GROMACS .gro file of C-alpha atoms in nm:
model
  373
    1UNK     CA    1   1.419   2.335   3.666
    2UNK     CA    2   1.718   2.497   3.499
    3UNK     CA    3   1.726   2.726   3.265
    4UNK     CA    4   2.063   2.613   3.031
    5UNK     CA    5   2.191   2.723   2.716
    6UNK     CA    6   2.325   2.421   2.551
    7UNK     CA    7   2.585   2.373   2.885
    8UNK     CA    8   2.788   2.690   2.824
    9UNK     CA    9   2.807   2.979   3.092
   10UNK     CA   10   2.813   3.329   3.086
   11UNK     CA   11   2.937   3.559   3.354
   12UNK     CA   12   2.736   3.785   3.534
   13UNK     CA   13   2.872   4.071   3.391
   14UNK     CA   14   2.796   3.996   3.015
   15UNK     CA   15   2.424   3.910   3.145
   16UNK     CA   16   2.471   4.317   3.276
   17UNK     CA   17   2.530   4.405   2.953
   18UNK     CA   18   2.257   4.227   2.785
   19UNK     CA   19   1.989   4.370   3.027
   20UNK     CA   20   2.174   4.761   3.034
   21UNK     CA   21   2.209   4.682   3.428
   22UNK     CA   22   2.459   4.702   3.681
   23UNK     CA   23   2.619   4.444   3.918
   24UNK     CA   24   2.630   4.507   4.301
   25UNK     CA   25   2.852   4.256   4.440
   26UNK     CA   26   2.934   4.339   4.784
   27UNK     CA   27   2.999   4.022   4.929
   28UNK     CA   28   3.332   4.001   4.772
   29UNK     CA   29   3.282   3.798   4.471
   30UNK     CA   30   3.432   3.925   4.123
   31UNK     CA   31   3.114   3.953   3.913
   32UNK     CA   32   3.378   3.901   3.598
   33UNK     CA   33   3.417   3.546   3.715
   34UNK     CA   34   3.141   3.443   3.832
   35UNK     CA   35   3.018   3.186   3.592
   36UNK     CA   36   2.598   3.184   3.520
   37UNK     CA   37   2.464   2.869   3.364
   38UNK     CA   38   2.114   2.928   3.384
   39UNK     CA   39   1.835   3.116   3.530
   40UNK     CA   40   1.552   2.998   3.708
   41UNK     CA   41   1.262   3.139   3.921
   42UNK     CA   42   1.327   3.186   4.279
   43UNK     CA   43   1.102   2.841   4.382
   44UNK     CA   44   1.328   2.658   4.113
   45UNK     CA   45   1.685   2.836   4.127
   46UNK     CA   46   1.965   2.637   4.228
   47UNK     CA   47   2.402   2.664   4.249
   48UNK     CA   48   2.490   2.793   3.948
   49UNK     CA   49   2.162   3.003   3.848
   50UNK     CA   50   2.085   3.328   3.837
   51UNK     CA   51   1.721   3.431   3.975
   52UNK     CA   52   1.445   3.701   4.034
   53UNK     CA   53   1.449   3.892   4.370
   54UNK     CA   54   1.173   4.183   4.290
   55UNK     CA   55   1.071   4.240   4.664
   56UNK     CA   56   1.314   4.328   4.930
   57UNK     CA   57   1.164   3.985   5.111
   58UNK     CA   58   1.260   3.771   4.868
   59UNK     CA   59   1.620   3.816   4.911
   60UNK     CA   60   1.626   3.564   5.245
   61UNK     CA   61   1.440   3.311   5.067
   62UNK     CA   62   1.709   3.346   4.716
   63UNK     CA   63   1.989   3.278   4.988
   64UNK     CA   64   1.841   2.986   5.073
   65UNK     CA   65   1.794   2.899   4.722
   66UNK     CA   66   2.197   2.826   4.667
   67UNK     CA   67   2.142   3.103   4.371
   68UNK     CA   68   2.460   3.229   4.259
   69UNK     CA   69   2.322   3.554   4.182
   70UNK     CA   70   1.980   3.759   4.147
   71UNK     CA   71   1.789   4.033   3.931
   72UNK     CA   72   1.672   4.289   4.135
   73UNK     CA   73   1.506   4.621   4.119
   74UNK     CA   74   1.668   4.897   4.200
   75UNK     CA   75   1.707   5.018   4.576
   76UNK     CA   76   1.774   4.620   4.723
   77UNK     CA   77   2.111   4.550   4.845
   78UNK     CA   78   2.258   4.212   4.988
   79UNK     CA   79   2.565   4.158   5.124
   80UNK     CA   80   2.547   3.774   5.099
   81UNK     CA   81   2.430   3.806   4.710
   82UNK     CA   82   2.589   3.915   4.396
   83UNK     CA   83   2.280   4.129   4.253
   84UNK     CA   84   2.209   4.251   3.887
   85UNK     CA   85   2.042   4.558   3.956
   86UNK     CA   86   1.803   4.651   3.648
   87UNK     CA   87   1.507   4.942   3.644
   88UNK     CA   88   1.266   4.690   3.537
   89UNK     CA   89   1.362   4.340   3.691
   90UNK     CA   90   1.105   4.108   3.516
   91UNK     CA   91   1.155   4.261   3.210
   92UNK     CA   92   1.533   4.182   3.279
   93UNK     CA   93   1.482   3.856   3.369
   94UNK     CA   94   1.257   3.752   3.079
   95UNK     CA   95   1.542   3.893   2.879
   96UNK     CA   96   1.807   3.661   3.074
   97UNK     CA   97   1.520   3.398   2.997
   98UNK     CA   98   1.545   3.372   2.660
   99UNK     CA   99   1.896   3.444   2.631
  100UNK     CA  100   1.943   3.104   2.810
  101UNK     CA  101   1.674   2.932   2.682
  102UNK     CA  102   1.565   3.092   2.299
  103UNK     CA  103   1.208   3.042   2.177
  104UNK     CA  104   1.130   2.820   1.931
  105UNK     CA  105   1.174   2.982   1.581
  106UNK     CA  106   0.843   2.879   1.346
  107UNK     CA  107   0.890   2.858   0.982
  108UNK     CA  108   0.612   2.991   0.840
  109UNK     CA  109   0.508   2.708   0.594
  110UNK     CA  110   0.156   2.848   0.422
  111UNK     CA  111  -0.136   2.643   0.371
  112UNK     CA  112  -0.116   2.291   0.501
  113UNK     CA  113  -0.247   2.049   0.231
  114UNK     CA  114  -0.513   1.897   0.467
  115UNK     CA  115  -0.698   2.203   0.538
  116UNK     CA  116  -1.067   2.286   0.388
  117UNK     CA  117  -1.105   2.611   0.215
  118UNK     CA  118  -1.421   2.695   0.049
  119UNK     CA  119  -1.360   2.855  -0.307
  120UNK     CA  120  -1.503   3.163  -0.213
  121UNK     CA  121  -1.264   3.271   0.064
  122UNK     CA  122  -1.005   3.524   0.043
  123UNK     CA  123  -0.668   3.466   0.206
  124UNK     CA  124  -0.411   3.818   0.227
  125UNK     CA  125  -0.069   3.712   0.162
  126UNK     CA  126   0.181   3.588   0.374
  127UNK     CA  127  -0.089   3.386   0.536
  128UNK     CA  128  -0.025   3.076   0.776
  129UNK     CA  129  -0.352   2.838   0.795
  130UNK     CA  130  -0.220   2.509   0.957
  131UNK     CA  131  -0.357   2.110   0.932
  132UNK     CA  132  -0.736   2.021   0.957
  133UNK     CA  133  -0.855   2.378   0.931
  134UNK     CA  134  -1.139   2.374   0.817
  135UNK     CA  135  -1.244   2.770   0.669
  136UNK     CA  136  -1.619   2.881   0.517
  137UNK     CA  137  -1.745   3.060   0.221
  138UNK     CA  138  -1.672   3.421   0.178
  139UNK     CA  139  -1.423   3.441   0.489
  140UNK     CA  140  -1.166   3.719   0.485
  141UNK     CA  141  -0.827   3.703   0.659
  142UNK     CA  142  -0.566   3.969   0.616
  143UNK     CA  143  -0.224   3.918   0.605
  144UNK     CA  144   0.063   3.791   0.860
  145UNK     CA  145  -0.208   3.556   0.984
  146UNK     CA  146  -0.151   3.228   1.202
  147UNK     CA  147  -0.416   2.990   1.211
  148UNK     CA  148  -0.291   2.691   1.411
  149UNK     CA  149  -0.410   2.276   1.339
  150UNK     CA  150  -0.795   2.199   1.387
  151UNK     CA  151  -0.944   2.572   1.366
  152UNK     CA  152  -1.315   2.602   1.246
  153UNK     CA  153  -1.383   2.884   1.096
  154UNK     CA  154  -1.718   2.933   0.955
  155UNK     CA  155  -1.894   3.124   0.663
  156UNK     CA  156  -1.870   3.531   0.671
  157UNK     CA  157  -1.584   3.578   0.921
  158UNK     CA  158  -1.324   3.848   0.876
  159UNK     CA  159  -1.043   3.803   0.971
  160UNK     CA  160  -0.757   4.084   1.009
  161UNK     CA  161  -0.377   4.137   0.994
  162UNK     CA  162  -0.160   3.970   1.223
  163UNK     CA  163  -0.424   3.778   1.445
  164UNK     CA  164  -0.303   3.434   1.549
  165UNK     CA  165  -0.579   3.153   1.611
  166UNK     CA  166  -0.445   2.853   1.819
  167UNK     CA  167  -0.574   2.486   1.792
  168UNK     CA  168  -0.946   2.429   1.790
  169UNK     CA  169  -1.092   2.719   1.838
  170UNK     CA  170  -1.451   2.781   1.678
  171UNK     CA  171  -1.548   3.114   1.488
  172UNK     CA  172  -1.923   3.130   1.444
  173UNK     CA  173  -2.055   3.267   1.070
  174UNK     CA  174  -2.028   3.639   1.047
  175UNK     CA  175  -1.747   3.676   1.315
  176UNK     CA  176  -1.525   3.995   1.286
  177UNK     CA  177  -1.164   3.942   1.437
  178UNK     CA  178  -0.957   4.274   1.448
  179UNK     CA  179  -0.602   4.354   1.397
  180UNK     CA  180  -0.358   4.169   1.607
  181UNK     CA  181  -0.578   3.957   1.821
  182UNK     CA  182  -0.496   3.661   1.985
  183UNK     CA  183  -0.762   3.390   2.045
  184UNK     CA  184  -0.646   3.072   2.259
  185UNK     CA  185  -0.713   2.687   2.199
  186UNK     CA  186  -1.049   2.598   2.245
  187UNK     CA  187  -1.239   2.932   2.245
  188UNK     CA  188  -1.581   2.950   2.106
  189UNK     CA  189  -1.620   3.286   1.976
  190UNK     CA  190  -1.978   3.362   1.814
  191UNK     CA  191  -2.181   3.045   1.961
  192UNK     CA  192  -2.615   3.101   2.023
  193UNK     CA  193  -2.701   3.345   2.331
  194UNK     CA  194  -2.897   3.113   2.612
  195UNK     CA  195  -3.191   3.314   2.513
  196UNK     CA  196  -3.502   3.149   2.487
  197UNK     CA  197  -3.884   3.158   2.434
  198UNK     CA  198  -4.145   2.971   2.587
  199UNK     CA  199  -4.512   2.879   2.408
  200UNK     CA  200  -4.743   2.654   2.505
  201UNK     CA  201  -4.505   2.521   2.744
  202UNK     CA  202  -4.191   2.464   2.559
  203UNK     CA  203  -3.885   2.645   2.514
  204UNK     CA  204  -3.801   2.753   2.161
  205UNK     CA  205  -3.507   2.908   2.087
  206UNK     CA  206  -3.477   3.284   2.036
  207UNK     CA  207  -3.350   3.493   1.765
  208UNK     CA  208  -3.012   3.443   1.716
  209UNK     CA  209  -2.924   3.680   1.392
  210UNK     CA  210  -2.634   3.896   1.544
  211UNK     CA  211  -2.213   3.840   1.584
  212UNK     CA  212  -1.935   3.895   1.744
  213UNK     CA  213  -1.712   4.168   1.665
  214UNK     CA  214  -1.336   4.143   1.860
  215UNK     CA  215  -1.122   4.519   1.824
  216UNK     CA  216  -0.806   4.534   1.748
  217UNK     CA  217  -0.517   4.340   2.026
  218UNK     CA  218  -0.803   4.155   2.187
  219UNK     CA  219  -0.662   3.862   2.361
  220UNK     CA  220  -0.956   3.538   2.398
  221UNK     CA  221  -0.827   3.300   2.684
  222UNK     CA  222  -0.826   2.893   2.630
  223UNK     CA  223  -1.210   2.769   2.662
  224UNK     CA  224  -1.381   3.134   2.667
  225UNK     CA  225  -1.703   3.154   2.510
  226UNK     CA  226  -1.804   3.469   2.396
  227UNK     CA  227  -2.212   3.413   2.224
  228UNK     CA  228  -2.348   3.653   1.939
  229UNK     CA  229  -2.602   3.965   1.980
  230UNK     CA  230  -2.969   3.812   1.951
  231UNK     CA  231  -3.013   4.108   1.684
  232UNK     CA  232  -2.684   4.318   1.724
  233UNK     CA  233  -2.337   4.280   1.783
  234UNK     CA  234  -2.167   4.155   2.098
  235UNK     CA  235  -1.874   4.351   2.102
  236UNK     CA  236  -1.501   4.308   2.280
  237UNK     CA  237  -1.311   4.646   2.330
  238UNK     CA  238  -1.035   4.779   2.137
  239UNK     CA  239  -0.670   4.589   2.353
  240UNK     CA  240  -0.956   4.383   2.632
  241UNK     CA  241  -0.765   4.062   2.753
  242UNK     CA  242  -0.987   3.765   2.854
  243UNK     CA  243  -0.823   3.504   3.051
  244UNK     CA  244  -0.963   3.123   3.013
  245UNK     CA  245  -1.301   2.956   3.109
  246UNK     CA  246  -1.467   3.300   3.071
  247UNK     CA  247  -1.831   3.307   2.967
  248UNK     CA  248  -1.975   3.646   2.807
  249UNK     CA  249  -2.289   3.623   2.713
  250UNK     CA  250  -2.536   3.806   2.429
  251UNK     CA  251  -2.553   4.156   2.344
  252UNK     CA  252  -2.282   4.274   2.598
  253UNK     CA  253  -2.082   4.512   2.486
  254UNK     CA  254  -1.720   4.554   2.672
  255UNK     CA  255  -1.512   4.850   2.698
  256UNK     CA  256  -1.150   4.907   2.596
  257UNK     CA  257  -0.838   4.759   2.769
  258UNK     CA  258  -1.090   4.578   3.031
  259UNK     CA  259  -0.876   4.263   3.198
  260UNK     CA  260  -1.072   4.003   3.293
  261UNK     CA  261  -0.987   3.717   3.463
  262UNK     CA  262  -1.095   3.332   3.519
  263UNK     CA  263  -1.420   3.172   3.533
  264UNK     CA  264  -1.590   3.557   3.530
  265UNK     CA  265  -1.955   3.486   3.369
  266UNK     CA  266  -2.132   3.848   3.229
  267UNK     CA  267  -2.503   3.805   3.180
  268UNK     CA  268  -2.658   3.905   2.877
  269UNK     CA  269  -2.676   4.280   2.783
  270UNK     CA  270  -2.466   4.388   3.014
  271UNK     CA  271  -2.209   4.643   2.946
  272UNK     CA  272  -1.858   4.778   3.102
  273UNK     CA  273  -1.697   5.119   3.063
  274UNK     CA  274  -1.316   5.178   2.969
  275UNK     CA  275  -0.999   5.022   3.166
  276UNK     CA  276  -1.251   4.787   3.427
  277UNK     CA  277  -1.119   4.489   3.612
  278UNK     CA  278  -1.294   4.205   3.724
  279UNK     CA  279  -1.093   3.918   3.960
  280UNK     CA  280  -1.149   3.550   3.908
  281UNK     CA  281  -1.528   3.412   3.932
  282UNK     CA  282  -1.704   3.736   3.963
  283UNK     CA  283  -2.032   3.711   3.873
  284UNK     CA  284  -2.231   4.032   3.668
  285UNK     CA  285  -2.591   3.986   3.639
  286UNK     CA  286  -2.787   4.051   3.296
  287UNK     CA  287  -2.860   4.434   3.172
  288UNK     CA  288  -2.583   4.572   3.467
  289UNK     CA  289  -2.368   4.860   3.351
  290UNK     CA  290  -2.019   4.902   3.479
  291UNK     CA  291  -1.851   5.201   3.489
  292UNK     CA  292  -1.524   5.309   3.361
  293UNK     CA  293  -1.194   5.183   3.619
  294UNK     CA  294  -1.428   4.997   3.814
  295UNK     CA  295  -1.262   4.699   3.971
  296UNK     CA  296  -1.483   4.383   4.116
  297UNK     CA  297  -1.320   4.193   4.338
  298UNK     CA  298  -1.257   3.758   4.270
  299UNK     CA  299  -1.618   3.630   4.344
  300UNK     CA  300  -1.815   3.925   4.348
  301UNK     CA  301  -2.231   3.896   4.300
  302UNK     CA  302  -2.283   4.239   4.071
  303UNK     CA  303  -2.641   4.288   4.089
  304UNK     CA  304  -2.664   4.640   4.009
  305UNK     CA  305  -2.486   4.905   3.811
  306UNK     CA  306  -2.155   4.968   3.972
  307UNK     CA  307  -2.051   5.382   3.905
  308UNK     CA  308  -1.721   5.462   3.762
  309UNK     CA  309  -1.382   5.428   3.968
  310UNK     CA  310  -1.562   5.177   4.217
  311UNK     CA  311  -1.397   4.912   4.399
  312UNK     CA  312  -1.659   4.642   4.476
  313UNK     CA  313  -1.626   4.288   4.628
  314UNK     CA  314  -1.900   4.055   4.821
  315UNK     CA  315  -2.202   3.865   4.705
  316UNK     CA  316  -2.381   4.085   4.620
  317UNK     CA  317  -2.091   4.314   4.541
  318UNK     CA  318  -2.106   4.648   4.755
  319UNK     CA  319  -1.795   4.920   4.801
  320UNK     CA  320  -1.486   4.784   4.969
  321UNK     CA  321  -1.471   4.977   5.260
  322UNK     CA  322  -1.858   4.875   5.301
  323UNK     CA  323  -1.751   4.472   5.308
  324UNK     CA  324  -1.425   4.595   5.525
  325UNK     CA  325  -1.683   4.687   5.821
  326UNK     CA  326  -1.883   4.404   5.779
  327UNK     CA  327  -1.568   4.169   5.789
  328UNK     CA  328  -1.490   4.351   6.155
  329UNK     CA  329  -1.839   4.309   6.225
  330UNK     CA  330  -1.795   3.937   6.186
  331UNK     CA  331  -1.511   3.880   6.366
  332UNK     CA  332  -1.649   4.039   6.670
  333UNK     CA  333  -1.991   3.805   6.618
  334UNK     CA  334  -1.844   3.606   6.953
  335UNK     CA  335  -1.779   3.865   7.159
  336UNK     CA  336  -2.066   4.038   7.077
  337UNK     CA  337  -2.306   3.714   7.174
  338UNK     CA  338  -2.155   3.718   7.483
  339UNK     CA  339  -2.235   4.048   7.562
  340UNK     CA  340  -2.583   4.050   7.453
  341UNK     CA  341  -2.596   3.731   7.644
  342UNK     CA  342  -2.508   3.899   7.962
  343UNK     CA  343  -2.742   4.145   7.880
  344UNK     CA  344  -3.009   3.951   7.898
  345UNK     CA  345  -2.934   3.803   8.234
  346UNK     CA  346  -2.904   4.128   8.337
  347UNK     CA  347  -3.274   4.240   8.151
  348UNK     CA  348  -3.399   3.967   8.338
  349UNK     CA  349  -3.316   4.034   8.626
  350UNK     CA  350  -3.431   4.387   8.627
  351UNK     CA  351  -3.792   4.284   8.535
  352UNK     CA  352  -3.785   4.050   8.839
  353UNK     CA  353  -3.675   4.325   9.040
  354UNK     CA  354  -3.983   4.540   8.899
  355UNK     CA  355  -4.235   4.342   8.909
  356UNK     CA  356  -4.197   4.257   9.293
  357UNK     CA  357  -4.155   4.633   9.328
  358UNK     CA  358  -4.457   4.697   9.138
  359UNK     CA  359  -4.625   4.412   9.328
  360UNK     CA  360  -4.585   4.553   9.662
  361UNK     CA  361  -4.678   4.885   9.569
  362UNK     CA  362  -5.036   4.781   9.448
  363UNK     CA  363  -5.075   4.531   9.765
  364UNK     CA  364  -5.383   4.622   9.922
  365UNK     CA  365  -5.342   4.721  10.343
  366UNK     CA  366  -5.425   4.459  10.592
  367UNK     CA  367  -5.567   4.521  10.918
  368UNK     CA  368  -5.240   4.368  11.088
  369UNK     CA  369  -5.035   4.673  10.897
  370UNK     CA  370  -5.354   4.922  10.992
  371UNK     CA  371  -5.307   4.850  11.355
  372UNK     CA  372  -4.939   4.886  11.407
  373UNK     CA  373  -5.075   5.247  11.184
   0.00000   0.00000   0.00000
């Protein structure tokens, strides 16, 4: 879809200027009048658009596009292609972006009239709390805060500067929310750890008397679920980002700048060192310690401490180049039945062979074979 700012163009040149790059136009056209009324990503761009190009196979694909110019990184040349050539080309292009397309300004507006605040909370200035929030006794938020329509937020939670809380997210009592984080719609930050007791046959619940605690520039993903310490604190690293549907459970404790992606479930007590990354739907089983710039692999079984610098994949999750032989292995699974087919044959026919051998050699003389003696 196209990218438009209100119907008026801009040639490629001025876009140059915004973005500090440089045209490269050597298919003949005068950047000067070339006219740009929007930009678009490659799958979307059309006549009239400018688009991304960041890899040097792209460019075929942005001919075909009918762009009527590109972003690229330095180094790419097309003689079929006017090109903006910028150090940084997404950065450029988000630039272009929002030059075409501006984000929506928000008026900060201050407390909404339908939202719930005990008597006992304490709100910073400059604070934003939006309709049907609902906030506890004895909270704490600091200022330049957003909190979008529908948040729960429940007794004891602090809150700090600058942290923006979209729609319906949940803060458990006692939560602590650091500078500058971000927590998405629908998060559950500070729910009971699935930790339970059983006597006499039933499960009772255990203790469930710790928190969360989020450092500063932690980023929560829509629908993650992040439950308390059963005594402690279950803690999120100092500038961690979480994507959505991610489940971390009680009592872990997860290092700085960690990026961790979909539908990853950590088991309780489990902790990961400094600058780890775990791919979509990786799996980390309970009391497993991760070491500092590990990286797991989307859908890998950790069932055992993984050492620092690691690259794991594979259920359960051993070194790459471990899983790399195995995957060769597999592949030559046909061939190799084949051959240990024919080996067989071959086995078999050898013991036929010995046995008749051994036969005749243990076959007692008979007087027929002592006469022609």
């Amino acid at each position: 879809m196209a990218v438009e700012a209100g119907g008026r163009a801009t040639c490629l040149l001025e876009l140059a200027e915004l973005v500090g790059g440089r045209v490269e136009s050597a298919c003949g056209i005068d950047p000067g009048k070339l006219m740009i009324s929007g930009a678009a990503p490659l799958a979307e761009a059309g006549p009239g658009q400018i688009t991304l190009v960041d890899r040097p196979e792209r460019a075929e694909a942005a001919l075909q596009s009918g762009a009527a110019a590109a972003v690229a990184p330095e180094g790419l040349s097309s003689e079929r292609l006017p090109l903006l050539v910028v150090a940084d080309p997404h950065t450029a292009f988000a630039k272009i972006i929002c030059y075409f397309r501006p984000p929506r300004q928000s008026v900060r507006r201050g407390i909404h009239p339908t939202a719930v605040i005990a008597p006992s909370a304490r709100l910073a200035e400059d604070v934003e709390i939006g309709p049907y929030v609902t906030i506890g006794e004895e909270v704490e938020i600091g200022p330049g805060t957003t909190i979008h329509a529908g948040v729960r937020i429940m007794d004891g939670v602090k809150i700090g500067p600058e942290v923006t809380i979209f729609p319906n997210a949940v803060l458990y009592e006692n939560t602590v929310v650091g500078p500058r984080c971000i927590i998405h719609a629908g998060a559950v930050i500070g729910a009971y750890g699935f930790g339970y007791v059983c006597q006499q046959g039933r499960y009772r619940l255990a203790a469930q008397l710790g928190n969360v605690v989020l450092g500063p520039e932690v980023e929560i993903g829509a629908c993650t679920t992040i439950d308390r310490g059963t005594y402690g604190s279950t803690v999120i690293g100092e500038g961690t980002k979480i994507d959505n549907l991610v489940m971390i459970a009680h009592n872990c404790r997860i290092g700085r700048h960690n990026m961790i992606c979909a539908q990853v479930g950590i088991a309780g007590s489990s902790t990961t060192g400094d600058h780890v990354i775990m791919a979509g739907q990786v799996g980390v089983k309970d009391h497993v310690q991760i070491g500092d710039g590990a990286v797991l692999g989307a859908m890998s079984g950790v069932i055992a401490d993984v050492p620092p610098g690691a690259r794991m994949v594979g259920i359960p999750a051993t070194p790459e180049w471990e899983q790399r032989l195995k995957q060769v292995a597999w592949t030559k699974l046909p061939e190799m039945r084949q051959e240990f087919k024919r080996l067989q044959a071959t086995v078999a026919r050898l013991s036929e062979q010995l046995e008749l051998l051994h036969q005749r050699l243990n076959q007692k003389p008979t007087d027929s074979d002592r006469a022609v003696a």
